[in-house]
Coordinates of C-alpha atoms and ligand atoms in Angstrom, one line a residue:
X14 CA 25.6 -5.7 -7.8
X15 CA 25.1 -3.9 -11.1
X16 CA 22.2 -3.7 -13.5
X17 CA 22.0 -6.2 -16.4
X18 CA 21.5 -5.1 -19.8
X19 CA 17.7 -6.5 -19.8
X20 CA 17.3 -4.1 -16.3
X21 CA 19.0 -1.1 -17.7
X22 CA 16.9 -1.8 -21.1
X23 CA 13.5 -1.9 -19.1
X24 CA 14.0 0.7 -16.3
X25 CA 15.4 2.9 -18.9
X26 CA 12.8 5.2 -17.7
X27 CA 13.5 5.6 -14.3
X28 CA 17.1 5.3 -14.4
X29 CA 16.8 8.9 -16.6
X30 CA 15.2 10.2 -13.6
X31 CA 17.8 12.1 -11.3
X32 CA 15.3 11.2 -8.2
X33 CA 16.2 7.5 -8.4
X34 CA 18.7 6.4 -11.4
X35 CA 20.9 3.7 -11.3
X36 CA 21.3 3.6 -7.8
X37 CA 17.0 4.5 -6.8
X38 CA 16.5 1.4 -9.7
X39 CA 19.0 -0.8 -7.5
X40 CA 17.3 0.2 -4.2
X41 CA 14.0 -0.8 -5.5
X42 CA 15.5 -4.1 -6.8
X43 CA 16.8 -5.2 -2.9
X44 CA 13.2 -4.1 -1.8
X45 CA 10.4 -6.3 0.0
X46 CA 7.1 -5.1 -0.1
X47 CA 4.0 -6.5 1.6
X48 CA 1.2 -5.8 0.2
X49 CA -2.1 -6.5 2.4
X50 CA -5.6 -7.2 0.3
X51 CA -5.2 -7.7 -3.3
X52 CA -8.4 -5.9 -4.6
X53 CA -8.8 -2.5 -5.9
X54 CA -5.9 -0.8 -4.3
X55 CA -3.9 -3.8 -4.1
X56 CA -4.1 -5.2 -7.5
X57 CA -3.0 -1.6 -9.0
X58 CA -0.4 -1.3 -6.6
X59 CA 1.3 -4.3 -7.1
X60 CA 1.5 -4.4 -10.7
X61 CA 2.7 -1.1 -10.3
X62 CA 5.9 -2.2 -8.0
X63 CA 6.3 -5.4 -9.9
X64 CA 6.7 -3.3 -13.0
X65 CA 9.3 -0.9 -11.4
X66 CA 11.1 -4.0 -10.3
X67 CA 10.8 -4.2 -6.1
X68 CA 12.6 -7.1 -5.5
X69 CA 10.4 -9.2 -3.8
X70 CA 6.0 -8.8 -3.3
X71 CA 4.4 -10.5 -0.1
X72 CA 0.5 -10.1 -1.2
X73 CA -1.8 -11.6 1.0
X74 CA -4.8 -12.0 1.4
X75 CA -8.0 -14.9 1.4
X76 CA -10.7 -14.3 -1.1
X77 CA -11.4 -15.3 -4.2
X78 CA -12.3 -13.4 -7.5
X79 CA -16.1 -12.5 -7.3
X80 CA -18.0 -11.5 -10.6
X81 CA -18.8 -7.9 -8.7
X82 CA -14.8 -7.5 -8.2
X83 CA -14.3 -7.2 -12.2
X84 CA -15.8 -3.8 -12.9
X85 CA -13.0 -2.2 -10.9
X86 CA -10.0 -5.2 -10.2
X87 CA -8.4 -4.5 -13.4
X88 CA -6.0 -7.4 -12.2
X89 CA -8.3 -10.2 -13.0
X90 CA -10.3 -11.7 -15.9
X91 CA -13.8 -13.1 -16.3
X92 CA -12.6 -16.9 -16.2
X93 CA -11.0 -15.8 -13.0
X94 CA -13.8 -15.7 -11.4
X95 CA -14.2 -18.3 -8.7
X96 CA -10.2 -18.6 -8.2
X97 CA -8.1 -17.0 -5.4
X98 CA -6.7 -13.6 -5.7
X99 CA -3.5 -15.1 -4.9
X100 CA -3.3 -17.0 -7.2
X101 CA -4.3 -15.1 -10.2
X102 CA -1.7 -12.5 -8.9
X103 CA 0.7 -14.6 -9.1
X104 CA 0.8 -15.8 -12.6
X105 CA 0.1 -12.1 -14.0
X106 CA 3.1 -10.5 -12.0
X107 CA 5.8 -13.4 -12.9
X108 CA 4.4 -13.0 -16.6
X109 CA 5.1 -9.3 -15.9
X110 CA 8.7 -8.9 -14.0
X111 CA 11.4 -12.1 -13.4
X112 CA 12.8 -9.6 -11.4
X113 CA 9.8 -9.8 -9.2
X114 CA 9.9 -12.7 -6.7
X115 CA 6.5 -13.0 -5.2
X116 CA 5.5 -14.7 -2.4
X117 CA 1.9 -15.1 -1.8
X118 CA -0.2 -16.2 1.8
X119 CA -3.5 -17.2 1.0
X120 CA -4.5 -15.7 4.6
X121 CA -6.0 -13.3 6.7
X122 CA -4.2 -10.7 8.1
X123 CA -4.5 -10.5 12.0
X124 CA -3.1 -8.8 14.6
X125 CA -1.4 -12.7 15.8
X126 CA -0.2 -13.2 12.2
X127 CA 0.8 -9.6 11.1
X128 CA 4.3 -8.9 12.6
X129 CA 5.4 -12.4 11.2
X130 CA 3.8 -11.8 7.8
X131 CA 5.4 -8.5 7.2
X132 CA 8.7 -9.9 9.2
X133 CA 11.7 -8.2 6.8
X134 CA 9.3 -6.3 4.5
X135 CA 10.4 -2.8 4.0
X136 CA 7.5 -1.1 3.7
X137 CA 3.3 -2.8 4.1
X138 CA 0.9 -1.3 1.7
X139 CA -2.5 -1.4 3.0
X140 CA -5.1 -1.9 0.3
X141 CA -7.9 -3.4 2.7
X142 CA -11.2 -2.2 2.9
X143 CA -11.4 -2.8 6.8
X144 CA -11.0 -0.8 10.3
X145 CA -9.7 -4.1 12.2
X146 CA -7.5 -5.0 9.1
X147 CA -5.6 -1.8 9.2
X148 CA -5.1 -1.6 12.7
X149 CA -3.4 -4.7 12.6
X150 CA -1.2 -3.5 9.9
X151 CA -0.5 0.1 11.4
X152 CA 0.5 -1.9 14.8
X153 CA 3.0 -4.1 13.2
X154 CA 4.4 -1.7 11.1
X155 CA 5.2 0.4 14.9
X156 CA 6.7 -2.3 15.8
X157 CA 8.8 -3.0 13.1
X158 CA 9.4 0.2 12.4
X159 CA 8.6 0.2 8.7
X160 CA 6.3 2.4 6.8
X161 CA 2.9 2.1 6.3
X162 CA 1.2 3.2 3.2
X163 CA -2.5 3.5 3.2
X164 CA -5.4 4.1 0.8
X165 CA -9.1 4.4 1.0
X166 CA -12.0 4.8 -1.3
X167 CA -15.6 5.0 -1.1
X168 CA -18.0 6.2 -3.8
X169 CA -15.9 9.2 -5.4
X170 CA -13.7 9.9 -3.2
X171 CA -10.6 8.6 -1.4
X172 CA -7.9 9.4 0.9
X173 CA -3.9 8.1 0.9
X174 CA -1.5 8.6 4.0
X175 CA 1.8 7.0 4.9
X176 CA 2.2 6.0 8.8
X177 CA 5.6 6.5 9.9
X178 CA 5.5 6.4 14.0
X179 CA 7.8 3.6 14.6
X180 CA 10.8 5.3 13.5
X181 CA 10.4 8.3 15.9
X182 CA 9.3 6.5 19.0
X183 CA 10.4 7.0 22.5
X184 CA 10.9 11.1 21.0
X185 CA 9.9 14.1 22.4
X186 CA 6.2 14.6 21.6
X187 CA 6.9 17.6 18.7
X188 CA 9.3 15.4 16.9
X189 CA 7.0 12.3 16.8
X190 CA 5.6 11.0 13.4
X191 CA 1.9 9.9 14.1
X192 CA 0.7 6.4 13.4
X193 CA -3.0 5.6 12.0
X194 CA -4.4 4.9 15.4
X195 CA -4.1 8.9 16.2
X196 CA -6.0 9.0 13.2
X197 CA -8.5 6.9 13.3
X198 CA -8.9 6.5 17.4
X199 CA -11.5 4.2 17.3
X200 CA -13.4 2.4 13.8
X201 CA -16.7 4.2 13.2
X202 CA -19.7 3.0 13.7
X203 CA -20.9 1.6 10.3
X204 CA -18.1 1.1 7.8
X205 CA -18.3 2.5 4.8
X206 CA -17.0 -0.3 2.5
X207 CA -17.3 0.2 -1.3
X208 CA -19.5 -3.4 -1.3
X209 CA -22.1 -0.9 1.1
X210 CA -21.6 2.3 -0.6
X211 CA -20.2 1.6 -3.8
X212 CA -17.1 2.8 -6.0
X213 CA -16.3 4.6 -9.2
X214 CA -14.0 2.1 -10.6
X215 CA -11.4 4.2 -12.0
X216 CA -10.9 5.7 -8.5
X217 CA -9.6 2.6 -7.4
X218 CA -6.0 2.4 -10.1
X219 CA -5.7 6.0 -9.8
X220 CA -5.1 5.2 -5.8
X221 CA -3.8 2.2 -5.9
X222 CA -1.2 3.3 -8.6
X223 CA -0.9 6.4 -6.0
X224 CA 0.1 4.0 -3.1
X225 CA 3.0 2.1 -5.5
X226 CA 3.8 6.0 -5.9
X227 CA 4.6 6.8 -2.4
X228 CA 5.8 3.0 -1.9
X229 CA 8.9 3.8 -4.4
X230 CA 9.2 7.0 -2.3
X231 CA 9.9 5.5 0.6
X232 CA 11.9 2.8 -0.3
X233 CA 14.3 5.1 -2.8
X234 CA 13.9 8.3 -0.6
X235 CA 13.2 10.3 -3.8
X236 CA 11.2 13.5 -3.0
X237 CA 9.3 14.0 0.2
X238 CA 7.5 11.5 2.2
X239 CA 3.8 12.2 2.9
X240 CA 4.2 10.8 6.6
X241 CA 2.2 12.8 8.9
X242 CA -0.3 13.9 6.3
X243 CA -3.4 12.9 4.8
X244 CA -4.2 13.4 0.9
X245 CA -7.4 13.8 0.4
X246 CA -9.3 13.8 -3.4
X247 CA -12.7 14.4 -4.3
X248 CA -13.7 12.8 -7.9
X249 CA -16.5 14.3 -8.1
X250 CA -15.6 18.3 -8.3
X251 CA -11.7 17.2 -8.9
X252 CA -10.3 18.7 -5.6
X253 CA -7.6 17.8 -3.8
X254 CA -6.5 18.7 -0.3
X255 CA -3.7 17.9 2.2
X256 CA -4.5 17.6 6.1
X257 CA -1.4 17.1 8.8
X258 CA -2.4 14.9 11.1
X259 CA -0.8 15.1 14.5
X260 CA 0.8 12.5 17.3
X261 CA -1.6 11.8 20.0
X262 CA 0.2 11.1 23.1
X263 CA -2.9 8.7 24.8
X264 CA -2.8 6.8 21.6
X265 CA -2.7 2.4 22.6
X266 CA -0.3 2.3 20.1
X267 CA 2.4 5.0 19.6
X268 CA 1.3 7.2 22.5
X269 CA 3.4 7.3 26.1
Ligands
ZN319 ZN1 -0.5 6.4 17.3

């Protein structure tokens, strides 16, 4: 299939690019993203594939627009308020991209309801705010063997990592990829959400634009994947540091 004149007119500027051109554009196109919670990293991230034209969006997720959401959810509106997330998603990404065809499940994501939600996605973006939530999402991406991409923020700072594990399993140990369960072995304590510790609201596009990033990495192959390490940014002093993070072999989900 070849690009129309419309799609080489509006991804003029990532066809130039010698990372993706016609072909990266074209991969992106036959793409299928799931994107989990559709708040401050979702929101960002999916108007951010939308816009580079992935194919098709999954976004789930069960809330409604709160008045609190606003200072940072640069997805919604004041007379959203009230209305689900879904919903309002919805309308502003087909306004956005005809070449986007998105599919939205006004649901919870579970660990029973996971593996069929993200059935045939390429890639699950995690933009969720919760321990259970992402260990839901890091088990069915092992088991379908897609990548996950993951964000976090709290207060000023935040972290991004993509989860790879379920395309190296049944390796030797050295040549494993891990998944977010070696991690994060078990949720702490108290969670830190931004509704108990509050968020600078910028913060939240600058990741959640950072996870569509690493999303079109993926899914083109352009530049290297992140897989096995853990970004880490401090918005307060400006830093920025890189961790690996290794395979653990007792790990209940990847492990032996
Ligand atoms: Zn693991």
């Amino acid at each position: 299939m070849s690009l129309t004149p419309e799609q080489l007119e509006r991804y003029a500027r990532h066809i130039m690019l010698r990372e993706l051109g016609g072909p990266g554009q074209q991969r992106l196109l036959n793409a299928h993203v799931a994107i989990v919670g559709l708040g401050a990293l979702g929101g960002p991230a999916a108007l951010n594939l939308a816009a580079a034209g992935v194919g098709k969006l999954t976004l789930i997720d069960d809330d409604d627009v709160s008045l609190s959401n606003l200072q940072r959810q640069t997805l919604f509106r004041t007379g959203d308020v009230g209305r689900p997330k879904t919903e309002i998603a919805l309308r502003e990404l087909v306004a956005l991209n005809a070449d986007c065809k998105v599919v939205v499940r006004n649901e919870r994501l579970t660990t029973g309801n996971a593996t069929d939600l993200a059935s045939d996605a390429d890639c699950i973006l995690d933009g969720t705010d919760s321990f259970s939530s992402r260990y839901a999402i890091n088990e069915a991406a092992h088991a379908l063997g897609i990548p996950m991409v993951s964000g976090a923020v709290g207060r000023w700072s935040a972290q991004v990592s993509v989860f790879r594990s379920g395309e190296t399993r049944g390796q030797p140990l050295a040549d494993r990829l891990p998944c977010y369960r070696c991690f994060v072995s078990e949720p702490p304590e108290t969670e830190e959400t931004c509704e108990a510790v509050g968020v600078v609201g910028p913060l939240t596009g600058m990741i959640g634009s950072r996870l569509a990033l690493e999303a079109i990495k993926e899914i083109t192959g352009a530049g290297e994947s992140i897989a096995g390490k853990v970004w880490l940014f401090d918005g307060l002093s400006g830093d920025t540091r890189t961790v690996k993070l290794r395979p653990d072999p007792h790990c209940p989900v990847c492990g032996d």
